[in-house]
Amino acid sequence: MSYLNMAIIQVASPSASSDPGEKKRENLEKMMWHIDQVCFINPTIDLIAFPELYLSGVEPIKWRKMAELIPNGPIVQKLIEKAKQINKWLVPGSFFELGEDEKVYNTMILISPQGEIVPKYRKVFIPYPLEPSSPGNEFPVFEIPHIGKIGFLICADGHYPESARNLALKGAEVIIKPTLQGEWIGGLRNHTPVAITRAIENQCFVVSINQPSPVGMGNSVAVDPEGRIIEELGIAESFTFVHLNLEEVRRVRENGSCGMFGFLKMLKEFKEEGCNVDECYRNGIENADVYKNLSFPHAKTPDQITRYKGPKELKTSSH
Protein backbone atom coordinates (compact mmCIF):
# COMPACT_ATOMS: atom_id res chain seq x y z
CA MET A 1 0.00 0.00 0.00
CA SER A 2 1.06 3.60 -0.56
CA TYR A 3 -0.17 6.27 1.84
CA LEU A 4 -0.03 10.04 1.72
CA ASN A 5 0.00 11.11 5.36
CA MET A 6 -1.11 14.75 5.56
CA ALA A 7 -1.39 17.42 8.21
CA ILE A 8 -4.26 19.81 7.44
CA ILE A 9 -3.78 23.13 9.23
CA GLN A 10 -6.89 25.33 9.34
CA VAL A 11 -5.57 28.73 10.34
CA ALA A 12 -6.78 32.33 9.82
CA SER A 13 -4.72 35.37 8.82
CA PRO A 14 -6.21 38.48 10.48
CA SER A 15 -2.80 40.01 11.27
CA ALA A 16 -3.11 43.20 13.30
CA SER A 17 -0.40 45.00 11.32
CA SER A 18 -1.31 47.50 8.59
CA ASP A 19 2.14 47.19 7.00
CA PRO A 20 2.12 44.56 4.22
CA GLY A 21 5.63 43.34 4.96
CA GLU A 22 5.02 43.07 8.69
CA LYS A 23 1.70 41.31 8.08
CA LYS A 24 3.44 38.61 6.03
CA ARG A 25 6.15 38.22 8.66
CA GLU A 26 3.57 37.80 11.44
CA ASN A 27 1.63 35.22 9.45
CA LEU A 28 4.84 33.41 8.51
CA GLU A 29 5.88 33.22 12.15
CA LYS A 30 2.53 31.71 13.05
CA MET A 31 2.83 29.24 10.13
CA MET A 32 6.26 28.13 11.31
CA TRP A 33 4.90 27.56 14.82
CA HIS A 34 2.10 25.35 13.47
CA ILE A 35 4.55 23.40 11.31
CA ASP A 36 6.73 22.67 14.34
CA GLN A 37 3.71 21.62 16.39
CA VAL A 38 2.37 19.06 13.91
CA CYS A 39 5.84 17.67 13.25
CA PHE A 40 6.33 17.18 17.00
CA ILE A 41 2.92 15.56 17.48
CA ASN A 42 3.13 13.32 14.42
CA PRO A 43 6.65 12.98 12.99
CA THR A 44 5.47 10.38 10.44
CA ILE A 45 3.55 12.85 8.26
CA ASP A 46 4.65 13.31 4.65
CA LEU A 47 2.99 16.61 3.72
CA ILE A 48 1.72 19.72 5.53
CA ALA A 49 -0.93 21.94 3.88
CA PHE A 50 -2.34 25.39 4.67
CA PRO A 51 -5.31 27.45 3.33
CA GLU A 52 -5.55 29.93 0.48
CA LEU A 53 -4.03 33.39 1.03
CA TYR A 54 -2.98 32.71 4.61
CA LEU A 55 0.41 34.39 4.26
CA SER A 56 -0.74 37.37 2.18
CA GLY A 57 -4.04 38.19 3.81
CA VAL A 58 -7.14 39.12 1.85
CA GLU A 59 -7.17 42.91 1.37
CA PRO A 60 -7.43 43.49 -2.42
CA ILE A 61 -6.01 47.03 -2.31
CA LYS A 62 -2.73 45.69 -0.92
CA TRP A 63 -2.32 42.65 -3.13
CA ARG A 64 0.45 44.06 -5.30
CA LYS A 65 2.34 45.24 -2.22
CA MET A 66 2.06 41.75 -0.74
CA ALA A 67 3.22 39.95 -3.89
CA GLU A 68 6.68 38.48 -4.23
CA LEU A 69 8.79 36.59 -6.71
CA ILE A 70 8.96 32.81 -6.87
CA PRO A 71 11.43 31.35 -5.99
CA ASN A 72 13.56 34.35 -4.98
CA GLY A 73 11.13 36.21 -2.70
CA PRO A 74 12.20 36.45 0.97
CA ILE A 75 9.18 34.57 2.35
CA VAL A 76 9.50 31.83 -0.28
CA GLN A 77 13.15 31.38 0.63
CA LYS A 78 12.25 30.95 4.30
CA LEU A 79 9.63 28.35 3.36
CA ILE A 80 12.19 26.47 1.27
CA GLU A 81 14.57 26.38 4.24
CA LYS A 82 11.78 25.18 6.52
CA ALA A 83 10.85 22.29 4.21
CA LYS A 84 14.50 21.21 4.17
CA GLN A 85 14.78 21.53 7.95
CA ILE A 86 11.73 19.34 8.69
CA ASN A 87 12.35 17.03 5.70
CA LYS A 88 8.66 17.15 4.68
CA TRP A 89 6.62 18.15 1.64
CA LEU A 90 5.11 21.58 2.25
CA VAL A 91 2.08 23.31 0.68
CA PRO A 92 2.05 26.78 2.32
CA GLY A 93 -1.41 27.55 0.99
CA SER A 94 -1.49 30.15 -1.76
CA PHE A 95 -0.09 33.66 -1.77
CA PHE A 96 0.39 36.59 -4.13
CA GLU A 97 3.09 36.05 -6.72
CA LEU A 98 4.61 38.88 -8.73
CA GLY A 99 5.00 37.25 -12.13
CA GLU A 100 7.74 37.81 -14.66
CA ASP A 101 5.13 39.74 -16.67
CA GLU A 102 4.51 42.11 -13.70
CA LYS A 103 1.04 40.63 -13.18
CA VAL A 104 -0.08 39.45 -9.74
CA TYR A 105 -1.17 35.81 -9.47
CA ASN A 106 -2.82 33.81 -6.71
CA THR A 107 -0.24 31.04 -6.58
CA MET A 108 0.41 27.88 -4.60
CA ILE A 109 3.61 25.89 -4.53
CA LEU A 110 4.66 22.41 -3.45
CA ILE A 111 8.08 22.42 -1.82
CA SER A 112 9.97 19.13 -1.64
CA PRO A 113 11.94 17.94 1.41
CA GLN A 114 15.05 18.91 -0.58
CA GLY A 115 13.80 22.49 -0.95
CA GLU A 116 12.75 22.33 -4.60
CA ILE A 117 9.53 23.98 -5.84
CA VAL A 118 7.73 21.17 -7.71
CA PRO A 119 5.43 22.46 -9.10
CA LYS A 120 3.92 25.97 -9.08
CA TYR A 121 0.20 26.44 -9.73
CA ARG A 122 -1.59 29.71 -10.52
CA LYS A 123 -5.32 29.90 -9.81
CA VAL A 124 -7.21 29.68 -13.10
CA PHE A 125 -10.79 30.69 -12.29
CA ILE A 126 -10.76 34.07 -10.56
CA PRO A 127 -13.97 35.11 -8.73
CA TYR A 128 -14.12 38.66 -10.06
CA PRO A 129 -14.74 41.30 -8.77
CA LEU A 130 -13.97 39.87 -5.32
CA GLU A 131 -10.41 38.97 -6.35
CA PRO A 132 -8.36 41.11 -8.76
CA SER A 133 -5.52 38.67 -9.51
CA SER A 134 -4.63 37.46 -13.01
CA PRO A 135 -5.57 33.90 -14.06
CA GLY A 136 -3.17 31.06 -14.72
CA ASN A 137 -3.64 28.62 -17.58
CA GLU A 138 -2.20 25.24 -16.54
CA PHE A 139 -3.25 22.31 -14.36
CA PRO A 140 -0.02 20.60 -13.24
CA VAL A 141 0.22 17.14 -11.68
CA PHE A 142 3.24 16.00 -9.70
CA GLU A 143 4.24 12.50 -8.63
CA ILE A 144 5.59 12.19 -5.11
CA PRO A 145 8.09 9.32 -5.34
CA HIS A 146 6.88 6.01 -3.89
CA ILE A 147 3.50 7.54 -2.96
CA GLY A 148 1.46 8.78 -5.92
CA LYS A 149 0.31 11.67 -8.09
CA ILE A 150 -1.18 14.86 -6.69
CA GLY A 151 -2.85 17.79 -8.42
CA PHE A 152 -3.74 21.27 -7.23
CA LEU A 153 -6.71 23.62 -7.33
CA ILE A 154 -7.34 26.86 -5.46
CA CYS A 155 -10.76 27.63 -3.99
CA ALA A 156 -13.08 28.70 -6.87
CA ASP A 157 -11.26 26.34 -9.26
CA GLY A 158 -13.04 23.49 -7.48
CA HIS A 159 -16.44 24.70 -8.66
CA TYR A 160 -15.52 24.02 -12.30
CA PRO A 161 -15.75 20.28 -13.09
CA GLU A 162 -13.26 20.62 -15.94
CA SER A 163 -10.51 21.74 -13.54
CA ALA A 164 -10.57 18.56 -11.50
CA ARG A 165 -11.19 16.42 -14.60
CA ASN A 166 -8.01 17.81 -16.18
CA LEU A 167 -6.09 16.66 -13.13
CA ALA A 168 -7.75 13.24 -13.01
CA LEU A 169 -7.06 12.54 -16.67
CA LYS A 170 -3.41 13.39 -16.00
CA GLY A 171 -3.41 10.72 -13.31
CA ALA A 172 -3.91 12.75 -10.12
CA GLU A 173 -4.91 10.52 -7.21
CA VAL A 174 -5.18 13.33 -4.66
CA ILE A 175 -6.39 16.87 -5.32
CA ILE A 176 -5.21 19.40 -2.73
CA LYS A 177 -7.28 22.59 -2.71
CA PRO A 178 -6.30 25.53 -0.47
CA THR A 179 -9.47 27.53 0.07
CA LEU A 180 -10.69 30.84 1.46
CA GLN A 181 -14.46 30.60 1.58
CA GLY A 182 -16.65 32.53 3.98
CA GLU A 183 -20.06 31.55 5.29
CA TRP A 184 -21.59 34.22 3.06
CA ILE A 185 -20.41 32.39 -0.09
CA GLY A 186 -23.16 29.80 -0.02
CA GLY A 187 -22.28 28.27 3.36
CA LEU A 188 -21.77 24.54 3.70
CA ARG A 189 -23.99 23.76 0.73
CA ASN A 190 -21.46 25.51 -1.50
CA HIS A 191 -18.38 24.00 0.09
CA THR A 192 -18.57 20.42 1.31
CA PRO A 193 -20.85 19.03 -1.45
CA VAL A 194 -18.50 20.46 -4.08
CA ALA A 195 -15.56 18.57 -2.60
CA ILE A 196 -17.64 15.38 -2.39
CA THR A 197 -18.79 15.71 -6.01
CA ARG A 198 -15.28 16.33 -7.37
CA ALA A 199 -14.07 13.24 -5.48
CA ILE A 200 -16.86 10.97 -6.76
CA GLU A 201 -16.75 12.04 -10.40
CA ASN A 202 -12.96 11.78 -10.59
CA GLN A 203 -12.56 8.78 -8.26
CA CYS A 204 -9.81 10.39 -6.22
CA PHE A 205 -9.18 11.98 -2.82
CA VAL A 206 -10.07 15.67 -2.49
CA VAL A 207 -8.66 17.70 0.42
CA SER A 208 -9.97 21.25 0.87
CA ILE A 209 -8.14 23.37 3.48
CA ASN A 210 -10.12 26.49 4.38
CA GLN A 211 -9.39 29.48 6.60
CA PRO A 212 -11.51 29.41 9.78
CA SER A 213 -13.59 32.14 11.41
CA PRO A 214 -13.37 35.14 11.39
CA VAL A 215 -11.83 35.19 7.89
CA GLY A 216 -13.36 32.03 6.40
CA MET A 217 -15.97 29.51 7.50
CA GLY A 218 -13.61 26.64 8.29
CA ASN A 219 -15.02 23.14 7.70
CA SER A 220 -11.85 21.93 6.00
CA VAL A 221 -12.60 18.47 4.65
CA ALA A 222 -10.96 15.35 3.25
CA VAL A 223 -13.09 13.12 1.00
CA ASP A 224 -12.30 9.64 -0.30
CA PRO A 225 -12.74 8.39 -3.91
CA GLU A 226 -16.29 7.18 -3.20
CA GLY A 227 -17.43 10.45 -1.63
CA ARG A 228 -17.09 9.58 2.06
CA ILE A 229 -15.97 12.34 4.41
CA ILE A 230 -12.98 10.88 6.22
CA GLU A 231 -12.17 14.00 8.23
CA GLU A 232 -13.81 17.40 8.73
CA LEU A 233 -12.90 20.31 10.97
CA GLY A 234 -15.21 22.86 12.58
CA ILE A 235 -15.19 26.66 12.32
CA ALA A 236 -12.27 27.42 14.68
CA GLU A 237 -8.54 27.33 14.17
CA SER A 238 -7.43 23.72 14.39
CA PHE A 239 -5.53 20.96 12.65
CA THR A 240 -5.92 17.29 11.92
CA PHE A 241 -4.14 14.39 10.26
CA VAL A 242 -5.41 12.29 7.38
CA HIS A 243 -3.87 9.11 6.06
CA LEU A 244 -4.83 8.65 2.43
CA ASN A 245 -4.49 5.10 1.11
CA LEU A 246 -3.89 5.67 -2.60
CA GLU A 247 -4.61 2.03 -3.33
CA GLU A 248 -8.25 3.01 -2.76
CA VAL A 249 -8.04 5.32 -5.77
CA ARG A 250 -6.60 2.56 -7.91
CA ARG A 251 -9.24 0.08 -6.66
CA VAL A 252 -12.18 2.39 -7.34
CA ARG A 253 -10.92 3.43 -10.78
CA GLU A 254 -10.38 -0.19 -11.74
CA ASN A 255 -13.42 -1.85 -10.13
CA GLY A 256 -15.93 0.95 -9.61
CA SER A 257 -17.79 2.27 -6.58
CA CYS A 258 -20.75 1.05 -4.54
CA GLY A 259 -19.50 -2.25 -3.20
CA MET A 260 -19.64 -5.68 -4.82
CA PHE A 261 -21.58 -4.64 -7.93
CA GLY A 262 -18.84 -2.33 -9.16
CA PHE A 263 -21.05 0.49 -10.34
CA LEU A 264 -19.73 3.88 -11.41
CA LYS A 265 -16.57 3.14 -13.33
CA MET A 266 -16.61 6.71 -14.61
CA LEU A 267 -13.12 7.08 -16.00
CA LYS A 268 -13.04 3.64 -17.64
CA GLU A 269 -16.52 4.00 -19.12
CA PHE A 270 -15.66 7.32 -20.72
CA LYS A 271 -13.05 5.49 -22.76
CA GLU A 272 -14.65 2.07 -23.27
CA GLU A 273 -18.19 3.05 -24.18
CA GLY A 274 -17.21 5.68 -26.72
CA CYS A 275 -19.93 7.94 -25.32
CA ASN A 276 -20.25 11.55 -26.37
CA VAL A 277 -19.21 13.13 -23.10
CA ASP A 278 -17.02 15.60 -24.97
CA GLU A 279 -19.72 16.65 -27.42
CA CYS A 280 -20.10 19.99 -25.67
CA TYR A 281 -16.49 20.90 -26.51
CA ARG A 282 -16.07 19.67 -30.06
CA ASN A 283 -17.34 22.80 -31.81
CA GLY A 284 -15.66 25.14 -29.37
CA ILE A 285 -17.19 25.97 -26.02
CA GLU A 286 -17.65 29.58 -27.13
CA ASN A 287 -20.23 28.40 -29.67
CA ALA A 288 -22.46 26.60 -27.16
CA ASP A 289 -26.17 27.47 -27.27
CA VAL A 290 -26.23 28.60 -23.65
CA TYR A 291 -24.07 31.63 -24.48
CA LYS A 292 -26.49 33.02 -27.05
CA ASN A 293 -28.60 34.65 -24.34
CA LEU A 294 -25.82 35.74 -21.97
CA SER A 295 -24.04 39.09 -22.01
CA PHE A 296 -20.28 39.50 -22.13
CA PRO A 297 -17.83 40.41 -20.78
CA HIS A 298 -18.76 39.55 -17.22
CA ALA A 299 -18.13 42.09 -14.44
CA LYS A 300 -14.54 42.15 -13.22
CA THR A 301 -14.69 45.27 -11.05
CA PRO A 302 -17.42 46.49 -8.64
CA ASP A 303 -18.35 49.44 -10.89
CA GLN A 304 -19.19 47.03 -13.72
CA ILE A 305 -21.86 45.19 -11.73
CA THR A 306 -25.40 45.98 -12.84
CA ARG A 307 -28.64 45.19 -11.09
CA TYR A 308 -30.48 42.17 -12.44
CA LYS A 309 -33.72 43.09 -14.21
CA GLY A 310 -36.51 40.57 -14.60
CA PRO A 311 -38.71 40.27 -17.71
CA LYS A 312 -41.32 42.75 -16.40
CA GLU A 313 -38.72 45.45 -15.71
CA LEU A 314 -37.10 44.97 -19.07
CA LYS A 315 -40.46 45.31 -20.79
CA THR A 316 -41.32 48.46 -18.83
CA SER A 317 -37.95 50.12 -19.47
CA SER A 318 -38.27 49.52 -23.22
CA HIS A 319 -41.36 51.78 -23.45
Coordinates of N, CA and C in Angstrom, one line a residue, residues 98 137 172-173 206 243:
L98 N 4.3 37.9 -7.7 CA 4.6 38.9 -8.7 C 5.3 38.2 -9.9
N137 N -3.1 29.4 -16.4 CA -3.6 28.6 -17.6 C -3.2 27.2 -17.7
A172 N -3.9 12.3 -11.5 CA -3.9 12.8 -10.1 C -4.8 11.8 -9.3
E173 N -4.2 11.4 -8.1 CA -4.9 10.5 -7.2 C -5.4 11.3 -6.0
V206 N -10.0 14.2 -2.4 CA -10.1 15.7 -2.5 C -9.9 16.2 -1.1
H243 N -4.8 10.1 6.6 CA -3.9 9.1 6.1 C -4.6 8.5 4.8

